[in-house]
CSV table of C-alpha atoms in Angstrom, one decimal:
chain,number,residue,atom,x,y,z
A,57,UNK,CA,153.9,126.0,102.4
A,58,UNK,CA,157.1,127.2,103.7
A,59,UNK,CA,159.6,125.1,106.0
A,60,UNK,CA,161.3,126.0,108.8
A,61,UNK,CA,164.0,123.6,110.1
A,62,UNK,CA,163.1,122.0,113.4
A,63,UNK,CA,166.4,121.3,115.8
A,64,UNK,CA,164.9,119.0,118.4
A,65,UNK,CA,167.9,118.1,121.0
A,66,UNK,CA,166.9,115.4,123.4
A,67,UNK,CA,169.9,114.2,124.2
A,68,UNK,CA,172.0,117.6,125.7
A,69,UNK,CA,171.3,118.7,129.4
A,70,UNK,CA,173.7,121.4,130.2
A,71,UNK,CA,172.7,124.8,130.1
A,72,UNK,CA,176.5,125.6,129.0
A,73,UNK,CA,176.3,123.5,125.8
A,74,UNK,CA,172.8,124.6,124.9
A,75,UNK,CA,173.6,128.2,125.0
A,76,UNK,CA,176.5,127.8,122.8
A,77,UNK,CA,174.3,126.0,120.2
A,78,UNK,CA,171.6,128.8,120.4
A,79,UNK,CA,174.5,131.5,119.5
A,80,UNK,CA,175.9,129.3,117.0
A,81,UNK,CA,172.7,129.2,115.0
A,82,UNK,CA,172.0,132.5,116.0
A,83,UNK,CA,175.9,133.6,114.1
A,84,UNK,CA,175.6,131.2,111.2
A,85,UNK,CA,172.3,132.8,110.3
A,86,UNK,CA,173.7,136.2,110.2
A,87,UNK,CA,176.7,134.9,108.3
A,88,UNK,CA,175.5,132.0,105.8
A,89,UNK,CA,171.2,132.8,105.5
A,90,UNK,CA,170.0,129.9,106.9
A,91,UNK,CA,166.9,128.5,107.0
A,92,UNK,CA,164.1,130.0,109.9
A,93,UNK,CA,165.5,127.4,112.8
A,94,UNK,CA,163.3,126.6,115.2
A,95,UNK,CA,164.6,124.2,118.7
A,96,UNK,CA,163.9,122.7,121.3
A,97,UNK,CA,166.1,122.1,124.4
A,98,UNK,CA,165.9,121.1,127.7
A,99,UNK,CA,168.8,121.5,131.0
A,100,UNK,CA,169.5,119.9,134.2
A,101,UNK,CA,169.4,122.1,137.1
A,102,UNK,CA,170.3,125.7,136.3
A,103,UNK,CA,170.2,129.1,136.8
A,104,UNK,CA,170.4,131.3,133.6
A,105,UNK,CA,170.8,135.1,134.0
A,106,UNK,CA,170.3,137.7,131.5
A,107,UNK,CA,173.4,139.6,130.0
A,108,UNK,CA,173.4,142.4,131.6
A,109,UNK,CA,172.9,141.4,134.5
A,110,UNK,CA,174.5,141.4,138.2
A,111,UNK,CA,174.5,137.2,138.9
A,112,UNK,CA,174.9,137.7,142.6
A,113,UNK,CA,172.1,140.3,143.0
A,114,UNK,CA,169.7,137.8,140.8
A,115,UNK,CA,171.1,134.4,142.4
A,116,UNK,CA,171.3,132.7,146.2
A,117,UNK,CA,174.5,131.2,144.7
A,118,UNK,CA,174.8,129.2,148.5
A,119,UNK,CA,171.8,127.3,147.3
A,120,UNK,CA,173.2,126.7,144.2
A,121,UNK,CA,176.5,125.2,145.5
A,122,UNK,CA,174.8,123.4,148.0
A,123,UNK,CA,172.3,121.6,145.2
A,124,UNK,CA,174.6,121.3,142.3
A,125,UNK,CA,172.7,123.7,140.5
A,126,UNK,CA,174.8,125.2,137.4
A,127,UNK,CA,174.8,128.6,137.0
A,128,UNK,CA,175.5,130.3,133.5
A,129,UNK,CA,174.7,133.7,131.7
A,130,UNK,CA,173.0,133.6,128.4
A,131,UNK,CA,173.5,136.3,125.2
A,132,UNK,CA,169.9,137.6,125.1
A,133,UNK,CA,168.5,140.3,127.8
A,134,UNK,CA,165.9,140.1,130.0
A,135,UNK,CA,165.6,137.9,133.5
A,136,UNK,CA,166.7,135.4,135.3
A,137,UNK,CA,165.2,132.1,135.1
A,138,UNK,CA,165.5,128.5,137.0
A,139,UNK,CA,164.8,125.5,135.3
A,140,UNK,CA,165.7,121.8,135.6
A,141,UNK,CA,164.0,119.0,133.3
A,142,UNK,CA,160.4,119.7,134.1
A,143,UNK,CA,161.4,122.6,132.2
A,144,UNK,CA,160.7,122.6,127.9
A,145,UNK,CA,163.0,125.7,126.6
A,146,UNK,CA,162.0,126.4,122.5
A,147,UNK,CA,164.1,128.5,120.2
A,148,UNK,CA,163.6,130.9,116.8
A,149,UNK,CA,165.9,132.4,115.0
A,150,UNK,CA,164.7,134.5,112.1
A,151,UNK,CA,165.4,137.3,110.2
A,152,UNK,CA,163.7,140.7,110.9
A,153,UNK,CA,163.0,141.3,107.2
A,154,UNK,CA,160.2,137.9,107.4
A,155,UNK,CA,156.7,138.7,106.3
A,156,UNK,CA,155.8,137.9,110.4
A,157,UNK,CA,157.9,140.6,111.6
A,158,UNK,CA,159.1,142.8,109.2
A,159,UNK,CA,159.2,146.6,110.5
A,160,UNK,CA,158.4,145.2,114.0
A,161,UNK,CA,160.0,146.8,117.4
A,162,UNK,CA,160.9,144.0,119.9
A,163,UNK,CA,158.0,144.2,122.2
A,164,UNK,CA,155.8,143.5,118.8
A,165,UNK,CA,157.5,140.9,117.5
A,166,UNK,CA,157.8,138.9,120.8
A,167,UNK,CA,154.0,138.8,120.9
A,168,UNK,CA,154.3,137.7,117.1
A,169,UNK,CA,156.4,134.7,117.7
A,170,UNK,CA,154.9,133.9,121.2
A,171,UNK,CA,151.8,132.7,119.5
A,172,UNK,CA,153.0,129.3,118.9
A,173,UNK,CA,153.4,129.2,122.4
A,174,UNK,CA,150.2,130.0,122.9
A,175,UNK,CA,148.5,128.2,120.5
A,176,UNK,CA,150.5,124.6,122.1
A,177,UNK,CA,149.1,125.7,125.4
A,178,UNK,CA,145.5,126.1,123.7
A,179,UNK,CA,145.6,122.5,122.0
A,180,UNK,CA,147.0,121.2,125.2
A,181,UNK,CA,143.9,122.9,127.1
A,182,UNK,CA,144.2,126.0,129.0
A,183,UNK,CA,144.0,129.5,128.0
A,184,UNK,CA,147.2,131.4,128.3
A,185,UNK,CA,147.4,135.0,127.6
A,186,UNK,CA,150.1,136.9,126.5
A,187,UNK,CA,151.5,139.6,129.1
A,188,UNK,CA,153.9,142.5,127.7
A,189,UNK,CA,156.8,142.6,127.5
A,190,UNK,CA,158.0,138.9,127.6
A,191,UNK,CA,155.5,137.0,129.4
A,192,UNK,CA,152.9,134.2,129.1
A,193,UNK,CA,150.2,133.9,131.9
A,194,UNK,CA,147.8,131.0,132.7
A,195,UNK,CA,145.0,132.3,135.6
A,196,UNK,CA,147.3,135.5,136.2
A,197,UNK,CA,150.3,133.1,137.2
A,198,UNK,CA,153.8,133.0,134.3
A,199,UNK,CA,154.2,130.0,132.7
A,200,UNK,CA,156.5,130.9,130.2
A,201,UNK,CA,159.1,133.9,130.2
A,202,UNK,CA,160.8,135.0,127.2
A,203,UNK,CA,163.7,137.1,125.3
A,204,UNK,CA,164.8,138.2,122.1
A,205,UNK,CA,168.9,138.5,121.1
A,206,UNK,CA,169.0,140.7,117.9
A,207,UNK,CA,172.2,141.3,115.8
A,208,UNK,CA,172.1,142.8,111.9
A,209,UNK,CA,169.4,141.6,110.4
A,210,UNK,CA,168.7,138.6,112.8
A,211,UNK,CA,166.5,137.6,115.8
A,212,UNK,CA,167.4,134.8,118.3
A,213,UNK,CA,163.5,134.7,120.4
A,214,UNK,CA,163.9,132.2,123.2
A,215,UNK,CA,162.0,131.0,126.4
A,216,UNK,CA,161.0,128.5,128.9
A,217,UNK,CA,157.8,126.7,129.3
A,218,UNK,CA,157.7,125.6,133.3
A,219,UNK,CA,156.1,122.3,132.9
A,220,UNK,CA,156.9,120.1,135.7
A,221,UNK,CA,159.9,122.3,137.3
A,222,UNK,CA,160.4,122.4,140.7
A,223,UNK,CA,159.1,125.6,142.1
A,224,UNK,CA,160.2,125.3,145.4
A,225,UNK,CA,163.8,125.2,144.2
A,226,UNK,CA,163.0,127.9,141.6
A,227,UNK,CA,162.2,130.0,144.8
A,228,UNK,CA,165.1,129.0,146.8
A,229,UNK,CA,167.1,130.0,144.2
A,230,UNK,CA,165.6,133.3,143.0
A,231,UNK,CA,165.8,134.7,146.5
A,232,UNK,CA,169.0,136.7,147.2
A,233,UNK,CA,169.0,138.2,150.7
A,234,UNK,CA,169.9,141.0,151.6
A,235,UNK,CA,172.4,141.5,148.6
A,236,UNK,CA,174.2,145.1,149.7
A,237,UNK,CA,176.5,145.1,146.3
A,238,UNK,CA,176.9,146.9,143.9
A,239,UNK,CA,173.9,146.6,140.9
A,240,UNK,CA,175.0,147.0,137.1
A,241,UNK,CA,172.3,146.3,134.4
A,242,UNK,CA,168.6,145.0,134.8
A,243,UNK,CA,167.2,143.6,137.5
A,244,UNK,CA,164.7,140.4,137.1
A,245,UNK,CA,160.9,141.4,137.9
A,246,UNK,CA,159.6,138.5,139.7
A,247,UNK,CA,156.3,136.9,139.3
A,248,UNK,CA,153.8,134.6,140.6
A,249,UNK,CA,154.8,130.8,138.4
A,250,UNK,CA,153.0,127.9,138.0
A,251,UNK,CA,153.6,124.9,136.2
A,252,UNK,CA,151.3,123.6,133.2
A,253,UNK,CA,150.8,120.3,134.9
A,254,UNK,CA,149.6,122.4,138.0
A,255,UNK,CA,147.0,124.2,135.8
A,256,UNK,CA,146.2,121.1,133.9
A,257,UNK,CA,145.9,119.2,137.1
A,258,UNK,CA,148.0,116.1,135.6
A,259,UNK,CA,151.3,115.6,135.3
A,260,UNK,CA,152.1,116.3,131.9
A,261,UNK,CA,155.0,114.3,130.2
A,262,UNK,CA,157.7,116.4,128.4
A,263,UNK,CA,157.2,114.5,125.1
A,264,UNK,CA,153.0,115.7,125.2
A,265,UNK,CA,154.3,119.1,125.2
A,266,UNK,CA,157.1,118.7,122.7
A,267,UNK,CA,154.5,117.8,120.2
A,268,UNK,CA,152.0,120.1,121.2
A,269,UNK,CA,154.6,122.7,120.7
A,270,UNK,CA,155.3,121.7,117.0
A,271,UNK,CA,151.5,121.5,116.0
A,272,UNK,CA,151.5,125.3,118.2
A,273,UNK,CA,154.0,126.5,115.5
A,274,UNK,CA,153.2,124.9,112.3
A,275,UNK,CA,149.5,126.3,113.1
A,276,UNK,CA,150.6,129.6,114.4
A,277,UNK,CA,152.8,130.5,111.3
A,278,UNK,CA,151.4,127.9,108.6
A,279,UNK,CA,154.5,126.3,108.3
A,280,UNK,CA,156.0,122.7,108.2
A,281,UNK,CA,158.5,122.0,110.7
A,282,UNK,CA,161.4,119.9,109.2
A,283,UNK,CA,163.5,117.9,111.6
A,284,UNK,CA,167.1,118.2,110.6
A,285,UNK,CA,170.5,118.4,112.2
A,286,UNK,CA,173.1,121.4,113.1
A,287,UNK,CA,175.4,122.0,110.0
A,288,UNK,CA,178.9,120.8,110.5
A,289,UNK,CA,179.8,124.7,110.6
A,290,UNK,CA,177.4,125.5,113.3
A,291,UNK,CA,178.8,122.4,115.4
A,292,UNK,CA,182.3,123.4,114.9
A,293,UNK,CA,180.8,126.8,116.2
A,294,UNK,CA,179.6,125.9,119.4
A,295,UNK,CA,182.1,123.8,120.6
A,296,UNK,CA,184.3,126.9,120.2
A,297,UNK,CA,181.9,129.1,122.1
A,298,UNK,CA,181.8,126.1,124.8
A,299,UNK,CA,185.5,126.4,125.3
A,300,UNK,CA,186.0,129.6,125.0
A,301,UNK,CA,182.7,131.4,126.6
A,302,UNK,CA,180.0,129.5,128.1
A,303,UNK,CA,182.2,127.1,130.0
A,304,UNK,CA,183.8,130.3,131.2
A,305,UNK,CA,183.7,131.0,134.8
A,306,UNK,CA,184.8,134.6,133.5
A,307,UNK,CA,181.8,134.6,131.1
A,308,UNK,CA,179.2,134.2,133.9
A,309,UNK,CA,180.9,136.1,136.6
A,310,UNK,CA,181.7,139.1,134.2
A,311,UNK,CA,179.2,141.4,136.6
């Protein structure tokens, strides 16, 4: 059976950290071969926008000052997202060449690797569909959203799994009124949201989900997850890209 390393950080909250560990493993795979990573992550309050786009056309950035809610742009495309500690975020990064997606365009391959998404929400007890491009539905309603970072012969697929997050904040945050500016790049399609707790009609602790989410993959893909830890050169790697990107007010506010 093959392994798949299994990076499961309980202990980082901020979005700006996180995003410098995703690229990190995301790099070091293209450079060194690494195993197929898979993570899971979690951030306080923030608002994460795609990379191409325009942050004040996505975010009510008076909210965001006015609730302490970070605000950060990640290295993968697609939308923006909200998401605070109700909110389970997983990673994979895997090379294109991998029996699973071999040959596959990105739409494809995102429904490949979503299935262990699915599959968790199955053995949890709803019945998710996926929704192309990026998007996982329960009753109609988008639980998850997800993106995909490619670079040589690597994909970085991430997304978020809205749990317990706060929706009205996800709303307060998502709304940009009358924004007049000018709009580079993509604009986020919103959605109808719901939580899983919502649909479940429970609250549904973090740690139910977590390993929910492993079973969802090792089924999916029949693999075993191993849990290990970020080589020292992928540390070394992140802090760099904390300092000298993600941390970056320049980074975020490039458009």
């Amino acid at each position: 059976m093959e392994k798949w390393r299994l990076i499961d950080d309980q202990g980082i909250f901020e979005a700006a950290k996180n995003l410098s560990i995703e690229e990190a493993i995301f790099v070091n795979k293209i450079v060194n071969d690494t195993p197929t990573t898979v993570r899971f992550w979690r951030n306080k309050k923030t608002t994460i926008v795609g990379y191409s786009q325009t942050v004040r056309a996505e975010v009510n950035l008076d909210v965001c000052k006015r609730e302490k809610i970070e605000v950060v742009r990640r290295f993968s495309g697609g939308g923006t997202v909200y998401q605070d500690l109700g909110t389970l975020n997983y990673t994979v990064v895997i090379s294109h060449s991998h029996p699973l997606i071999s040959g596959l365009d990105v739409e494809q391959s995102l429904k490949i690797l979503c299935k262990g998404i699915i599959t968790s929400l199955k053995i949890l007890g709803v019945d998710p569909i996926f929704k192309p491009p990026s998007n996982i539905l329960i009753n109609n309603k988008k639980v998850s959203g997800n993106a995909q970072a490619r670079r040589k012969n690597v994909i970085l697929q991430h997304g978020t799994l809205l749990v317990n997050t706060n929706l009205n904040s996800l709303n307060e945050v998502l709304n940009v009124p009358n924004y007049y500016g000018t709009i580079k790049g993509v604009m986020s399609k919103r959605s109808p949201v719901t939580n899983l707790s919502d649909e479940l009609k429970t609250q549904t602790p973090i740690e139910t989900v977590r390993k929910a989410l492993r079973q969802g993959f090792e089924r999916s893909f029949s693999i075993r997850l191993v849990e290990d830890d970020l080589s020292e050169a992928e540390r070394r790697l992140a802090e760099e890209l904390y300092e000298e990107k993600y941390s970056k007010k320049e980074w975020t506010f490039w458009r």
